[in-house]
Coordinates of C-alpha atoms in Angstrom, one line a residue:
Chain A
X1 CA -18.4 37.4 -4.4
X2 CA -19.8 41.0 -3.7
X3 CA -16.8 42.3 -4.0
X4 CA -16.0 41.2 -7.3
X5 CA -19.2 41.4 -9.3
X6 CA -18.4 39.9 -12.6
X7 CA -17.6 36.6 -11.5
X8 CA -18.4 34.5 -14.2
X9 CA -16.7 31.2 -13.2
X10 CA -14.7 29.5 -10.2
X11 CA -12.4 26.9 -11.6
X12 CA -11.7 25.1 -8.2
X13 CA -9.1 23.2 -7.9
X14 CA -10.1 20.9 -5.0
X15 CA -11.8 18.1 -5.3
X16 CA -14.4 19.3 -1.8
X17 CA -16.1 22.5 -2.6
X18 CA -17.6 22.5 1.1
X19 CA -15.6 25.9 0.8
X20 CA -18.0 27.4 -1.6
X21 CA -21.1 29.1 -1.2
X22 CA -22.9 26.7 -4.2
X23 CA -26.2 28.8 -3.3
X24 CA -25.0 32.2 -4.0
X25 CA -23.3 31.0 -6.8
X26 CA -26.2 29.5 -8.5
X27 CA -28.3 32.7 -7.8
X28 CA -25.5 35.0 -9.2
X29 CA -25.4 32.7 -12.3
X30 CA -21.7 31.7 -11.3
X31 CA -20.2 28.1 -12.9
X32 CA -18.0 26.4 -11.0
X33 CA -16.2 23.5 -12.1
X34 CA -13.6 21.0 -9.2
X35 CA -10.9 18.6 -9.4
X36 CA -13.8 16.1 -9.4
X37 CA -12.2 12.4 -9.0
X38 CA -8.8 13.4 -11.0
X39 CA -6.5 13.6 -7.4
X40 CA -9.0 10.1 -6.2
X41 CA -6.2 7.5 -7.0
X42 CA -4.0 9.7 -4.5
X43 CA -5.7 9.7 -2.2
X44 CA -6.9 6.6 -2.1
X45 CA -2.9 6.0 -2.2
X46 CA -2.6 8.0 0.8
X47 CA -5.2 6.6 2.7
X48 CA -3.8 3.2 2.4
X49 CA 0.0 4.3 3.6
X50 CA -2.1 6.2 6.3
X51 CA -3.7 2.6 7.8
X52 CA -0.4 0.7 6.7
X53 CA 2.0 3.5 9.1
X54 CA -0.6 3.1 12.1
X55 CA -0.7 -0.5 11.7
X56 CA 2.8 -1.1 11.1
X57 CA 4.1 1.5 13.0
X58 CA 6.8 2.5 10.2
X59 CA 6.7 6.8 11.8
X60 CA 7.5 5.1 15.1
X61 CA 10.4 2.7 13.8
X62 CA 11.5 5.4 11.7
X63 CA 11.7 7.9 14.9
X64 CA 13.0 5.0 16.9
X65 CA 16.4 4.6 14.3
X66 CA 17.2 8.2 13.7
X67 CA 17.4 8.8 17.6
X68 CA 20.1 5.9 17.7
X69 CA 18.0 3.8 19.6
X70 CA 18.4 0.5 17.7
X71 CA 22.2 -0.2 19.3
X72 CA 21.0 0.7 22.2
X73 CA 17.6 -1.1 23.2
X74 CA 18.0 -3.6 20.6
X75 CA 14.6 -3.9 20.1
X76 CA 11.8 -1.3 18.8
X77 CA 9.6 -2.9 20.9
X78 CA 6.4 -1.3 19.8
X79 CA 5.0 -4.5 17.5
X80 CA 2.3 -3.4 15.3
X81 CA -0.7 -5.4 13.8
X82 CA -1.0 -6.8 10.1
X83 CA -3.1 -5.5 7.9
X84 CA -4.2 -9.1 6.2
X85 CA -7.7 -9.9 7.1
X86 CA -8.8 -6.7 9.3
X87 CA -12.3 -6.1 8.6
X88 CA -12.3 -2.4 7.1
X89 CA -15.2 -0.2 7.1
X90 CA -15.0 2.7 4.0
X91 CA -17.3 5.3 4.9
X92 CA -18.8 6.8 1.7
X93 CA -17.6 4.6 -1.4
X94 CA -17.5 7.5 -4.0
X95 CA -14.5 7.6 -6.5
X96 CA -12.1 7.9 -3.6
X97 CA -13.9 5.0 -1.6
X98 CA -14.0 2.6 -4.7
X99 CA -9.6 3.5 -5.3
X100 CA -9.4 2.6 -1.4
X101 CA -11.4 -0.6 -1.3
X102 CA -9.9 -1.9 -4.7
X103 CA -6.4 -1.9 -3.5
X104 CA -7.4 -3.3 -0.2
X105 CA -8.8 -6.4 -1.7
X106 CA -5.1 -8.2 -2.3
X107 CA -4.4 -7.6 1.7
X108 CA -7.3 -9.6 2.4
X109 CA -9.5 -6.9 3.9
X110 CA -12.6 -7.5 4.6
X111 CA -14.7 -4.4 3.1
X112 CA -18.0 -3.2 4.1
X113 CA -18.9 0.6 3.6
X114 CA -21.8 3.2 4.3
X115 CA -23.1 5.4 1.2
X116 CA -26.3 7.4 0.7
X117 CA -27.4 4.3 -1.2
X118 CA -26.1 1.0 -1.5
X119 CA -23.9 0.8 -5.2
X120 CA -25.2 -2.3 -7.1
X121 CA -21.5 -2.5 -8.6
X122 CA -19.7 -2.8 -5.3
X123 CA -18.4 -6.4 -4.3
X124 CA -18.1 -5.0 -0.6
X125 CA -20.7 -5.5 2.0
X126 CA -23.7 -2.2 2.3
X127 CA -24.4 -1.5 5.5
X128 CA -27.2 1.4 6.1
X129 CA -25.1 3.2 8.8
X130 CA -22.3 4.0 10.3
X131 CA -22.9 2.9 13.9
X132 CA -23.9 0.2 12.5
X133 CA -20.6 -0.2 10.1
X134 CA -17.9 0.4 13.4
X135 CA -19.9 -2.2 15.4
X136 CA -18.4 -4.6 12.4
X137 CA -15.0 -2.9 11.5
X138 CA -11.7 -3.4 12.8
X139 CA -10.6 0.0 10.7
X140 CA -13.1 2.8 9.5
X141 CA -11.9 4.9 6.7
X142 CA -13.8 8.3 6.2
X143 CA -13.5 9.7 2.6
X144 CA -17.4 11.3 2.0
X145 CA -17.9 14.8 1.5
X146 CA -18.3 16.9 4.0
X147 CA -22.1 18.1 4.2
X148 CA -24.6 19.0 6.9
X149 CA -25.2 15.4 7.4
X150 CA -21.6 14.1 7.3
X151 CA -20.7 16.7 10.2
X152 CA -19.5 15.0 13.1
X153 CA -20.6 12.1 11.8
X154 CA -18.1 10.1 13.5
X155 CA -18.7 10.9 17.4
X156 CA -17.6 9.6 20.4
X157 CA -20.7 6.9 20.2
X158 CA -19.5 5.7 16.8
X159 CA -15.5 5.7 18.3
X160 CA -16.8 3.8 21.2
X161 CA -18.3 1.0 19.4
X162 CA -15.3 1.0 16.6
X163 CA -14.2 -0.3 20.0
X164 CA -10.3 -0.4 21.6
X165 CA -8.9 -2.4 18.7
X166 CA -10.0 0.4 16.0
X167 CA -8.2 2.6 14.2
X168 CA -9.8 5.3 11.9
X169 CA -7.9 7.0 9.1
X170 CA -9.8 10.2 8.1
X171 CA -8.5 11.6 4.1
X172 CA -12.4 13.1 4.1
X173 CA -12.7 16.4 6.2
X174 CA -11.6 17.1 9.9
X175 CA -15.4 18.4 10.6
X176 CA -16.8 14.7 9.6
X177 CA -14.8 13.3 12.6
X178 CA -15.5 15.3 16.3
X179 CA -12.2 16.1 16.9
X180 CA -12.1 16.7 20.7
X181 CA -14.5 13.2 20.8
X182 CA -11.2 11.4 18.9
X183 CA -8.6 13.1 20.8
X184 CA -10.2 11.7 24.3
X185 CA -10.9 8.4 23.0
X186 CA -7.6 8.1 22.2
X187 CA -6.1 9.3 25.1
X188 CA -8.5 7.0 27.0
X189 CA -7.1 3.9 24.9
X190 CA -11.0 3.5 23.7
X191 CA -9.9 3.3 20.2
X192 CA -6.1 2.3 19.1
X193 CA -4.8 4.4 16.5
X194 CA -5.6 7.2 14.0
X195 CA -4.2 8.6 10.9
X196 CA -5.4 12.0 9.9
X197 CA -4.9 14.0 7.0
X198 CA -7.1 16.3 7.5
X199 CA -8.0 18.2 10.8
X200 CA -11.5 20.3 12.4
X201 CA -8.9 23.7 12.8
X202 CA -6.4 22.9 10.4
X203 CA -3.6 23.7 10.2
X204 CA -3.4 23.6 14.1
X205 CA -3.8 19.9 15.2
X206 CA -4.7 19.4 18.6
X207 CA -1.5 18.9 20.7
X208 CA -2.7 16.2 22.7
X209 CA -2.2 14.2 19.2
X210 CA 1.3 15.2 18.8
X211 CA 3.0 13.0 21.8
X212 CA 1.1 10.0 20.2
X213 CA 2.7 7.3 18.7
X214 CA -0.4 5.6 18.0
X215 CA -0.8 8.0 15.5
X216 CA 0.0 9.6 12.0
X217 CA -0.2 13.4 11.3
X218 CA -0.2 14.5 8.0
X219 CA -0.9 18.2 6.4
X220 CA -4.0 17.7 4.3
X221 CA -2.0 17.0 1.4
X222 CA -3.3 13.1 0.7
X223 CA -4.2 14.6 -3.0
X224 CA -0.6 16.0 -4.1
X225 CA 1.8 14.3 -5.5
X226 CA 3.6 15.4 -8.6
X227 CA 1.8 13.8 -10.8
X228 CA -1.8 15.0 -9.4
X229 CA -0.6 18.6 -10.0
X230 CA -0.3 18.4 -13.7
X231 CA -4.1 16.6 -13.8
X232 CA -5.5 18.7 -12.0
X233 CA -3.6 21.5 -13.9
X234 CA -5.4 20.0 -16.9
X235 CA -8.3 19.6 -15.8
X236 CA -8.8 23.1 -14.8
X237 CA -7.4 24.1 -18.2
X238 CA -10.3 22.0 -19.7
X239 CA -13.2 23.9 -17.6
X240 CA -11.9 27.2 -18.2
X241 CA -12.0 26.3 -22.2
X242 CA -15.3 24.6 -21.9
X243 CA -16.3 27.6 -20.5
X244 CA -14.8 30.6 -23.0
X245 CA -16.2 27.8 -25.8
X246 CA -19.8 28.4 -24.1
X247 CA -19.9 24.1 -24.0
X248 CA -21.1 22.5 -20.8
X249 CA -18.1 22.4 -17.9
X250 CA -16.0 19.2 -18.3
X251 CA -16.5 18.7 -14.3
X252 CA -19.3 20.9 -12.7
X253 CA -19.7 20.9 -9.1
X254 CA -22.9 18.8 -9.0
X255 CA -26.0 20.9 -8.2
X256 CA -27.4 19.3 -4.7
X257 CA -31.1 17.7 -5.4
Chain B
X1 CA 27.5 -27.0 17.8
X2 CA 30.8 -27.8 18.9
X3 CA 29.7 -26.5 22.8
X4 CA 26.4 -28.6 22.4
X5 CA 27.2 -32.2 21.4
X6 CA 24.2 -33.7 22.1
X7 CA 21.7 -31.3 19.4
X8 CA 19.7 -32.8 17.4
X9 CA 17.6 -30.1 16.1
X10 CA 17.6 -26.3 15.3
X11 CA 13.6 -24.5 15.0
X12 CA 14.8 -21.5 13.3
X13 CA 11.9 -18.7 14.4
X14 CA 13.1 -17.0 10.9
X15 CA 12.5 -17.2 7.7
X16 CA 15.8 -16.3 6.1
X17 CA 18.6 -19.1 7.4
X18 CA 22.1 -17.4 6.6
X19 CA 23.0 -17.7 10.1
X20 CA 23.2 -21.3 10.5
X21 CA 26.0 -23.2 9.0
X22 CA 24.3 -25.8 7.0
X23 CA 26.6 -27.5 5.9
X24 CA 27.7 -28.5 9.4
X25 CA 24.3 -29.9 10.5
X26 CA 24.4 -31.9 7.6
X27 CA 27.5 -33.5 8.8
X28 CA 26.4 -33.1 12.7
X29 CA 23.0 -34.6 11.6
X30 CA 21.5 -31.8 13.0
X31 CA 17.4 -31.3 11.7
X32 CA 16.9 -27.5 10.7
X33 CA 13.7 -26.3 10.3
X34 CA 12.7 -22.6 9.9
X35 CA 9.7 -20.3 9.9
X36 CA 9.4 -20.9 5.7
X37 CA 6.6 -18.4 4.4
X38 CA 4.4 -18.1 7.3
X39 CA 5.6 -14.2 8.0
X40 CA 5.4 -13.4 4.1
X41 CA 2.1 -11.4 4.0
X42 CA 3.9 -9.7 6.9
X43 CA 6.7 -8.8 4.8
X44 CA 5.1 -7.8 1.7
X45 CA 3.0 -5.8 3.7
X46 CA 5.8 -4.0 5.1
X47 CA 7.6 -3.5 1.7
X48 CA 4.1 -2.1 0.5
X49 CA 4.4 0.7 3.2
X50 CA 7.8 1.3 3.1
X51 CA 7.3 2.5 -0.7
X52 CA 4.4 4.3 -0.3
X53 CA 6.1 6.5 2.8
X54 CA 8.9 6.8 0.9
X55 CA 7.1 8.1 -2.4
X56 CA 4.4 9.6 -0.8
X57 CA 6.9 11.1 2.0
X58 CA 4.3 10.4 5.2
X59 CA 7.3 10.0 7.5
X60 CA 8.5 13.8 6.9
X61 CA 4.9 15.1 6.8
X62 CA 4.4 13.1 10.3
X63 CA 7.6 15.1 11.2
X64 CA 6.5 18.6 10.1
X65 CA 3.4 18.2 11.7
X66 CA 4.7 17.4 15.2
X67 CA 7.6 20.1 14.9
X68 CA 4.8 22.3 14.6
X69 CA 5.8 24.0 11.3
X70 CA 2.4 23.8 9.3
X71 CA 0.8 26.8 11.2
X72 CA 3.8 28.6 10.3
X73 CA 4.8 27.7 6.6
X74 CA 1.2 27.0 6.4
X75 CA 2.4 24.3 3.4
X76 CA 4.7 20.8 3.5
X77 CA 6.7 21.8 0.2
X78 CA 8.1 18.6 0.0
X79 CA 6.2 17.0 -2.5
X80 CA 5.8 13.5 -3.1
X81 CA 5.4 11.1 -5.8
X82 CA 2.3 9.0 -6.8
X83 CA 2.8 5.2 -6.6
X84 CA 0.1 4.8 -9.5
X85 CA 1.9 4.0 -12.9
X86 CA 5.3 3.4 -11.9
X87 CA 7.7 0.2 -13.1
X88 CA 8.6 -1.9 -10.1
X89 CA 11.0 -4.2 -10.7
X90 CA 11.2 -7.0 -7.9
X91 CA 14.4 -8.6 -6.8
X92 CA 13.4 -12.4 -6.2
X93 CA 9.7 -13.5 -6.7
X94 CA 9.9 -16.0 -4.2
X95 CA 6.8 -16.0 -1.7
X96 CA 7.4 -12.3 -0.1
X97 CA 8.0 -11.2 -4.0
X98 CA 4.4 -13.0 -5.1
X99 CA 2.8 -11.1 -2.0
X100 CA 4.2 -7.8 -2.9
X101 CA 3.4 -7.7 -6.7
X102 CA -0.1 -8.9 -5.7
X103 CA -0.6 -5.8 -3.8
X104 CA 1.3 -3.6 -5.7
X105 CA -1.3 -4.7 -9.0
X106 CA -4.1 -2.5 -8.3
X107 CA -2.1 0.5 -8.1
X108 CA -1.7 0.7 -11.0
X109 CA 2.2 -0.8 -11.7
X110 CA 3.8 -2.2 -14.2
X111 CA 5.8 -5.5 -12.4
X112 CA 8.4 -7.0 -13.6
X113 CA 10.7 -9.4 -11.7
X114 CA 14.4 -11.3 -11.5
X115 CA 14.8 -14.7 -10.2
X116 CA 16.9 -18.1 -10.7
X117 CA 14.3 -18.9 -13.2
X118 CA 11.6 -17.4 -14.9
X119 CA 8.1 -19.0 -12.6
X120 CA 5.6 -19.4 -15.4
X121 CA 2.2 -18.7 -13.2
X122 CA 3.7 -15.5 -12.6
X123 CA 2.2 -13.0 -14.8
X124 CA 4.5 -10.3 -14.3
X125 CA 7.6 -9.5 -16.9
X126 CA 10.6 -11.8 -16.5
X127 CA 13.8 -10.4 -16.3
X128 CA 17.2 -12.3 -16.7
X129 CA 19.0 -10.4 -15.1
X130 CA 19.4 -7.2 -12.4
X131 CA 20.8 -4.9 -14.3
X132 CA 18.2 -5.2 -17.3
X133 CA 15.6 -5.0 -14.3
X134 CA 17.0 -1.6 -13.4
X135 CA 17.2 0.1 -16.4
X136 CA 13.4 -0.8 -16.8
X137 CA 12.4 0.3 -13.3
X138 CA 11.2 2.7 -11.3
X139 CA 11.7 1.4 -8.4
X140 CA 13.6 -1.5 -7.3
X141 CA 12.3 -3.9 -4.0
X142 CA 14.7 -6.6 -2.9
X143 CA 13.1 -9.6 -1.4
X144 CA 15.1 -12.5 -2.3
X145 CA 17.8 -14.4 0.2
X146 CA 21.0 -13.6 0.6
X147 CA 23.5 -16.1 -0.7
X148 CA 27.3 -15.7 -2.2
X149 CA 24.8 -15.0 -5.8
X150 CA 23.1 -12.3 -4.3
X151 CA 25.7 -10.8 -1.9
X152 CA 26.2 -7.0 -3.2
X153 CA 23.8 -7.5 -5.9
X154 CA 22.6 -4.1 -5.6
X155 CA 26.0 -2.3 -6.5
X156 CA 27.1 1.0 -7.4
X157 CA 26.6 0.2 -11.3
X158 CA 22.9 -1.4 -10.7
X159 CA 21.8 1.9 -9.0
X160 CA 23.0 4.4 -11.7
X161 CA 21.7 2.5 -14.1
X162 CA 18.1 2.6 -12.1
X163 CA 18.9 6.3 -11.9
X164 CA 18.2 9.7 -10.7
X165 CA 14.2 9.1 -10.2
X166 CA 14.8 5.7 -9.0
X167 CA 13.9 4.0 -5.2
X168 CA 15.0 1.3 -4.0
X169 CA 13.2 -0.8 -1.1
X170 CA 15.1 -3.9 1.2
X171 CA 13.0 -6.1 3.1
X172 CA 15.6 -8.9 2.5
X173 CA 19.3 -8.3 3.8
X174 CA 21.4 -5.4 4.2
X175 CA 24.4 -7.4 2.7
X176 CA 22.6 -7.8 -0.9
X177 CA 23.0 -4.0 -1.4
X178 CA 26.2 -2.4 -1.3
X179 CA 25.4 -0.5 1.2
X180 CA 28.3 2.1 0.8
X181 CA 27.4 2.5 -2.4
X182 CA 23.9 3.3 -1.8
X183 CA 24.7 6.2 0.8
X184 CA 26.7 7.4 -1.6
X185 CA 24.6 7.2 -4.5
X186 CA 21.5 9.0 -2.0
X187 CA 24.4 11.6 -1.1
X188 CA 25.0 12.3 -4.7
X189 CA 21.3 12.5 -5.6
X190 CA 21.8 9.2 -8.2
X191 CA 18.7 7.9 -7.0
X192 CA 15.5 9.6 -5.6
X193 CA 14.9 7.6 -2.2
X194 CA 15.2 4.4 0.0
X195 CA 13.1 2.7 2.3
X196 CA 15.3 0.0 4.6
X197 CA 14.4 -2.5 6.8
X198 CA 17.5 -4.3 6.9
X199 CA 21.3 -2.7 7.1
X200 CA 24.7 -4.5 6.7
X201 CA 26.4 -3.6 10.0
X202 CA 22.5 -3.3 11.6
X203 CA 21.8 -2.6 14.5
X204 CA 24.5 0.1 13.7
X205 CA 22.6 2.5 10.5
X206 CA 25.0 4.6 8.5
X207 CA 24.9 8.6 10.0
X208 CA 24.3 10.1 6.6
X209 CA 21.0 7.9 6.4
X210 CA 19.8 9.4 9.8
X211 CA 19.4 13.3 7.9
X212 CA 17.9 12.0 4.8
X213 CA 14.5 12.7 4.4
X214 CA 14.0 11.0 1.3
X215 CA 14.7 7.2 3.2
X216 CA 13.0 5.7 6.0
X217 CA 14.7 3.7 8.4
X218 CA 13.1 0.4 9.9
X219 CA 14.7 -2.0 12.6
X220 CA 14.8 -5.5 10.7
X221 CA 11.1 -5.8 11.6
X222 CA 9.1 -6.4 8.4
X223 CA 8.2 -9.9 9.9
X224 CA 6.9 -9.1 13.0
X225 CA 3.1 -8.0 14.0
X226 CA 1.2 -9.0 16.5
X227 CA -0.6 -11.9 14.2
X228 CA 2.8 -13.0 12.4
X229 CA 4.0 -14.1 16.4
X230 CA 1.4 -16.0 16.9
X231 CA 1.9 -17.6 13.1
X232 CA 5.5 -17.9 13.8
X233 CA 5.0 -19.7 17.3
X234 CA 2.5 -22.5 15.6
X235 CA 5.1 -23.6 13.1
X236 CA 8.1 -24.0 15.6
X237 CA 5.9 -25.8 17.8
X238 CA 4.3 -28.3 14.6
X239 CA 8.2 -28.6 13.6
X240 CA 8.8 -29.7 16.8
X241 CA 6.3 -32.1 17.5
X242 CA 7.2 -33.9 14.2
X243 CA 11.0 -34.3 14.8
X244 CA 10.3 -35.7 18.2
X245 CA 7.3 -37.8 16.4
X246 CA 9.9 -38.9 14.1
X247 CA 8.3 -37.3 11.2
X248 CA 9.5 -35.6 8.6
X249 CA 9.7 -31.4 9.3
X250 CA 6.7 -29.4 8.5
X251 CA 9.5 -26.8 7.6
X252 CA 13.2 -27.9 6.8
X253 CA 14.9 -25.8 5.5
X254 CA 15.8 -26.7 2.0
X255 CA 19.0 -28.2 1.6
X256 CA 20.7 -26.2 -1.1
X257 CA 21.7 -28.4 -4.6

């Protein structure tokens, strides 16, 4: 920001601004406006074929046809589990959250999640924290913001109560998840499975994680689809109007109490 | 039959039947029971992901990620489509159909559906007829059985008429699409994408599918998971008990009219 001194506005077109220095901003004067929940149906879509691919193990059956393997062995031997009646734990039920739990319902899930507070709306189960949340899950699901308090959130004492069966799918931020703590736990067999979109040195993923088959890489990209570019093109349209009309931002980053 | 005289019963572990020559129980005497619906949440499941790695392209992201290519082209260009919005149209709303469209609701899709008859608890769109359903869809899923009705179904006419933006998913059997026709129509870029659990001449795949990375391959396992064994292994045994109880099957398979 120094070196461009009139920065009036930063029309971001994430939907994290972890990647912004809010503070500096506010001190210069500088609006921003985000994505806001625009790309949250994505991703929510995303995180759901995330935990379906691990489950299922469609990347491995997938891998196992195109080498010609199916003639061969017969069998793709690797059998995965169903997703009916897993208890899932959705750690932070923002807009993204809500999209997951919603479309997890008709699976049979069971859905409890960890928030800042509980939401009187939800139907799912509150539960105060995350240890406390893996202790009861089958699956946890990370999709809060990424803050001082949600870094490393999920360490190797969370993993190791999500317990062997577990399987985390992370569309959040790598950072919430200790990355090295995951990778061992998984190499260990202490948890079963992961799918990641999102990674703590992106875009180098530990390569431990490649020769998994347990589980599912992806290149932060749970927001894009086709679709999701032209909203968030509007969107961004709409701030930068809002803000040559001198009218309040249509999404503002929200100022942090 | 003819090398075992003395059968009396056939416990069919699946749930589609086309292997067993009905007709010549009948006259045998033979008692055929199969695995009926118990795998259907298994299948609808599977369908569910299939689609969503297909539109959302997860399978070639896993693939980019592990050939180590994000570092370098630092983005997955392949962008992928959002599930939210689209017109499914589903091929058979039997009791793998009813599971899929359940889960497919809170996506946001528009369902509509061919069958024998229209089922009035559905609340989806009924369609007479296949063609109709393609020219209204988005994206076709076949789920219904394969008989001498639905054998090449799916042909080269159905799939231009779903069109260049179309996808089609098969969780029932290879035989009801046309499955030159398909390649073909992938080749020719007639229709956007497949995902395929089931292939005429499977375990042989066609070549030209192995390159594609708009399909994804599966080997005939949208049944299995670790929970659908143990649901599968119940009703053989229950089906067995009763024939040799002298009741009637928990499971026969329905003798066609």
């Amino acid at each position: 920001m120094a070196k461009l001194p009139d920065l009036r506005m930063i029309a971001d077109v994430s939907t994290g601004y972890n990647n912004i220095d809010l503070e500096e901003c506010l001190r210069r004067g500088i609006s921003v406006s985000y994505a806001a929940s625009v790309t949250a149906e994505d991703v929510g879509e995303m995180a759901v074929a995330l935990l379906l691919d691990v489950l299922r193990k469609t990347v491995v059956a997938d891998r196992f046809v195109r080498q010609g393997r199916w003639p061969v062995e017969r069998e793709c031997r690797l059998l995965g589990s169903k997703l009916g009646g897993k208890r899932v734990g959705i750690v932070g039920l923002g807009s993204i959250g809500t999209e997951i739990a919603k479309r997890l319902e008709p699976f049979g899930c069971r859905i409890s999640y960890t928030s800042r507070a509980a939401k009187a709306s939800a139907p799912y189960t509150y539960v105060s924290n995350t240890g406390e949340l893996a202790s009861q899950s089958d699956i946890l699901i990370i999709c809060c913001a990424l803050s001082e308090i949600t870094y490393h959130l999920i360490n190797r004492k969370v993993l190791l109560t999500l317990g062997k069966g577990g399987v985390v799918i992370n569309v959040g931020r790598g950072s919430i998840i200790d990355e090295k703590a995951l990778v061992k736990c998984l190499m260990d067999g202490e948890i079963a499975g992961a799918g990641l979109d999102v990674f703590e040195g992106e875009p180098v993923v530990p390569k431990e994680l490649m020769e998994m088959d347990n589980v599912v890489l992806s290149p932060h990209r749970a927001m894009y689809s086709d679709e999701s570019f032209s909203d968030v093109c509007e969107i961004v349209l709409s701030n930068l109007e809002a803000f040559f009309d001198n009218k309040p931002l249509i999404s503002p980053v929200p100022v942090s109490s």
